[in-house]
């Protein structure tokens, strides 16, 4: 069921959506579903050849309109140019999905200042650049309704070692989401975020689980539901949050991780490793203490 498509086929009809990092991974999967729901999608990233190939593939698969536009989100002037091209093509933009990211595992003391900056610049500054450019445009043109959806991670609030620049940047994106949800609601903008747990993509797995780490750290084992995410279930949630069906949801971050982060957080969750047959004896020991 969770691998099937959730919304009515015209749920995003006439909606023009910019998806940063839309040429690969989760951005591509979400873009595909938006197109299937009748949206026009602008996919952007640094690699134009990749974007062109993805746009062609998605158009063939969905009969929708997908425009590839090269844009490094780290540079405000490139974002403004990308916005200009998108408006010239579609007239207006209704939604922005800040999905582009950079990340890799590393002990923090091994990072150069530039390595740390690179991740902050893609994730936090990139999200800021796109949000500021679109937000100013929507305010200036008095567009009555628009949506920003940000992709964060569950370690945006827990933090995480070995991906410290990413955790720092995603925490900033989460703060930006909640802040602007309130400040810019008066302009008709809604801001929400999705915090995915593990959803296999080449981009993430190559940088977070290189070599045989994939076998050593089976991500599915960390998840109470004992599986990783399916791209369609993330796409279902993203489409809902962009659509008007979620018109009253603003400033929310929705976790979609099968319970993964809570498993790490709950003090005694590790007791799941205790074999069933030991519980009689443990209970007896606890009750015995009470009688003394
Ligand atoms: C230490 C590293 C490094 C590494 C790069 N650097 N890789 N340092 N360990 N493994 C350093 C470089 O030496 C350089 O610093 C600086 O970082 C910038 O590197 P460049 O290669 O010049 O940067 P750039 O070409 O801009 O590439 C950015 C990138 C790359 C982030 C390094 O991996 C990339 O393009 N990533 C995009 C896609 C991606 O990361 N997807 C995964 C998202 S997963 P110096 O000092 O030498 O100049 C995700 C969610 C995870 O976000 C949650 C899962 C549950
Ligand atoms: P991915 O395929 O590597 O996607 C990242 C995208 O960002 C790529 O398309 C990349 O394209 C683009 N990008 C990187 N730097 C950019 C820049 N400077 N300007 C514009 N675009 C840039 O990885 P993914 O797994 O699909 O990740 C997508 C999102 O989900 C990210 O926000 C990530 O943090 C989040 N997330 C993923 C997981 C997971 O398990 N996969 C879990 C939690 C959160 P180019 O290289 O062509 O620029």
XYZ file of C-alpha atoms and ligand atoms in Angstrom, residues 24 26 46 50 72 74 99-107 110-119 122-123 151-155 163 166 170 196-199 201-208 210 219 222 260, ligand 1:
106
model
C 18.753 12.646 -8.809
C 14.800 11.776 -3.673
C 24.908 22.107 -10.733
C 22.226 15.171 -15.571
C 24.327 26.299 -7.906
C 25.260 28.577 -3.098
C 15.976 19.459 -1.389
C 19.564 20.059 -2.619
C 22.195 18.961 -0.121
C 25.818 18.048 0.362
C 27.092 15.663 3.012
C 29.794 13.109 3.814
C 30.905 11.286 6.933
C 34.074 12.474 8.621
C 35.486 12.963 12.105
C 39.670 15.995 9.940
C 37.609 18.694 8.203
C 39.212 21.773 6.683
C 37.412 25.068 7.183
C 36.437 24.893 3.522
C 35.016 21.372 3.875
C 32.766 22.524 6.727
C 31.781 25.669 4.764
C 30.948 23.642 1.663
C 28.198 21.707 3.432
C 24.880 24.059 0.034
C 22.383 23.171 2.749
C 13.961 18.577 3.429
C 15.836 18.253 6.705
C 16.859 15.141 8.683
C 16.002 13.791 12.128
C 19.451 14.830 13.378
C 28.084 14.584 9.985
C 25.167 18.681 7.864
C 19.853 21.209 8.809
C 13.331 11.561 6.393
C 15.085 8.610 7.981
C 17.085 6.311 5.708
C 15.860 6.262 2.098
C 19.877 6.858 -2.841
C 23.214 6.678 -4.609
C 24.136 10.233 -3.558
C 23.633 9.582 0.151
C 24.810 5.964 0.339
C 28.090 6.611 -1.558
C 29.003 9.370 0.910
C 27.537 8.054 4.144
C 31.157 3.999 1.469
C 20.293 0.893 8.102
C 18.189 0.596 13.214
C 14.298 5.346 13.901
C 36.989 15.351 4.215
C 36.315 16.375 2.246
C 35.702 15.164 1.810
C 35.793 14.030 2.679
C 35.393 16.681 0.294
N 36.108 17.268 1.270
N 35.142 15.410 0.602
N 36.940 16.462 3.421
N 36.437 14.166 3.864
N 35.222 12.871 2.345
C 36.595 18.634 1.297
C 37.499 18.975 0.123
O 38.821 18.536 0.326
C 37.368 20.495 0.103
O 38.121 21.097 1.110
C 35.926 20.721 0.476
O 35.507 19.555 1.177
C 35.037 20.918 -0.735
O 35.174 19.783 -1.583
P 34.911 19.873 -3.151
O 35.033 18.494 -3.689
O 35.734 20.936 -3.753
O 33.407 20.413 -3.142
P 32.244 20.294 -4.213
O 32.788 19.926 -5.573
O 31.484 21.539 -4.081
O 31.382 19.035 -3.716
C 30.594 19.095 -2.549
C 30.591 17.776 -1.782
C 30.240 16.573 -2.695
C 29.564 17.930 -0.641
C 31.966 17.526 -1.172
O 30.182 15.368 -1.954
C 28.927 16.776 -3.390
O 28.877 17.333 -4.489
N 27.794 16.337 -2.791
C 26.420 16.536 -3.311
C 25.507 15.352 -3.076
C 25.441 14.808 -1.687
O 26.334 15.108 -0.848
N 24.453 14.020 -1.438
C 24.222 13.378 -0.104
C 23.121 14.009 0.632
S 22.638 12.921 1.938
P 39.597 21.738 0.855
O 39.990 22.333 2.156
O 40.491 20.612 0.441
O 39.430 22.774 -0.229
C 22.061 13.862 3.208
C 21.181 13.203 4.278
C 21.780 12.272 5.165
O 22.257 15.004 3.263
C 20.862 11.593 6.171
C 20.836 10.101 6.029
C 20.027 9.389 7.004
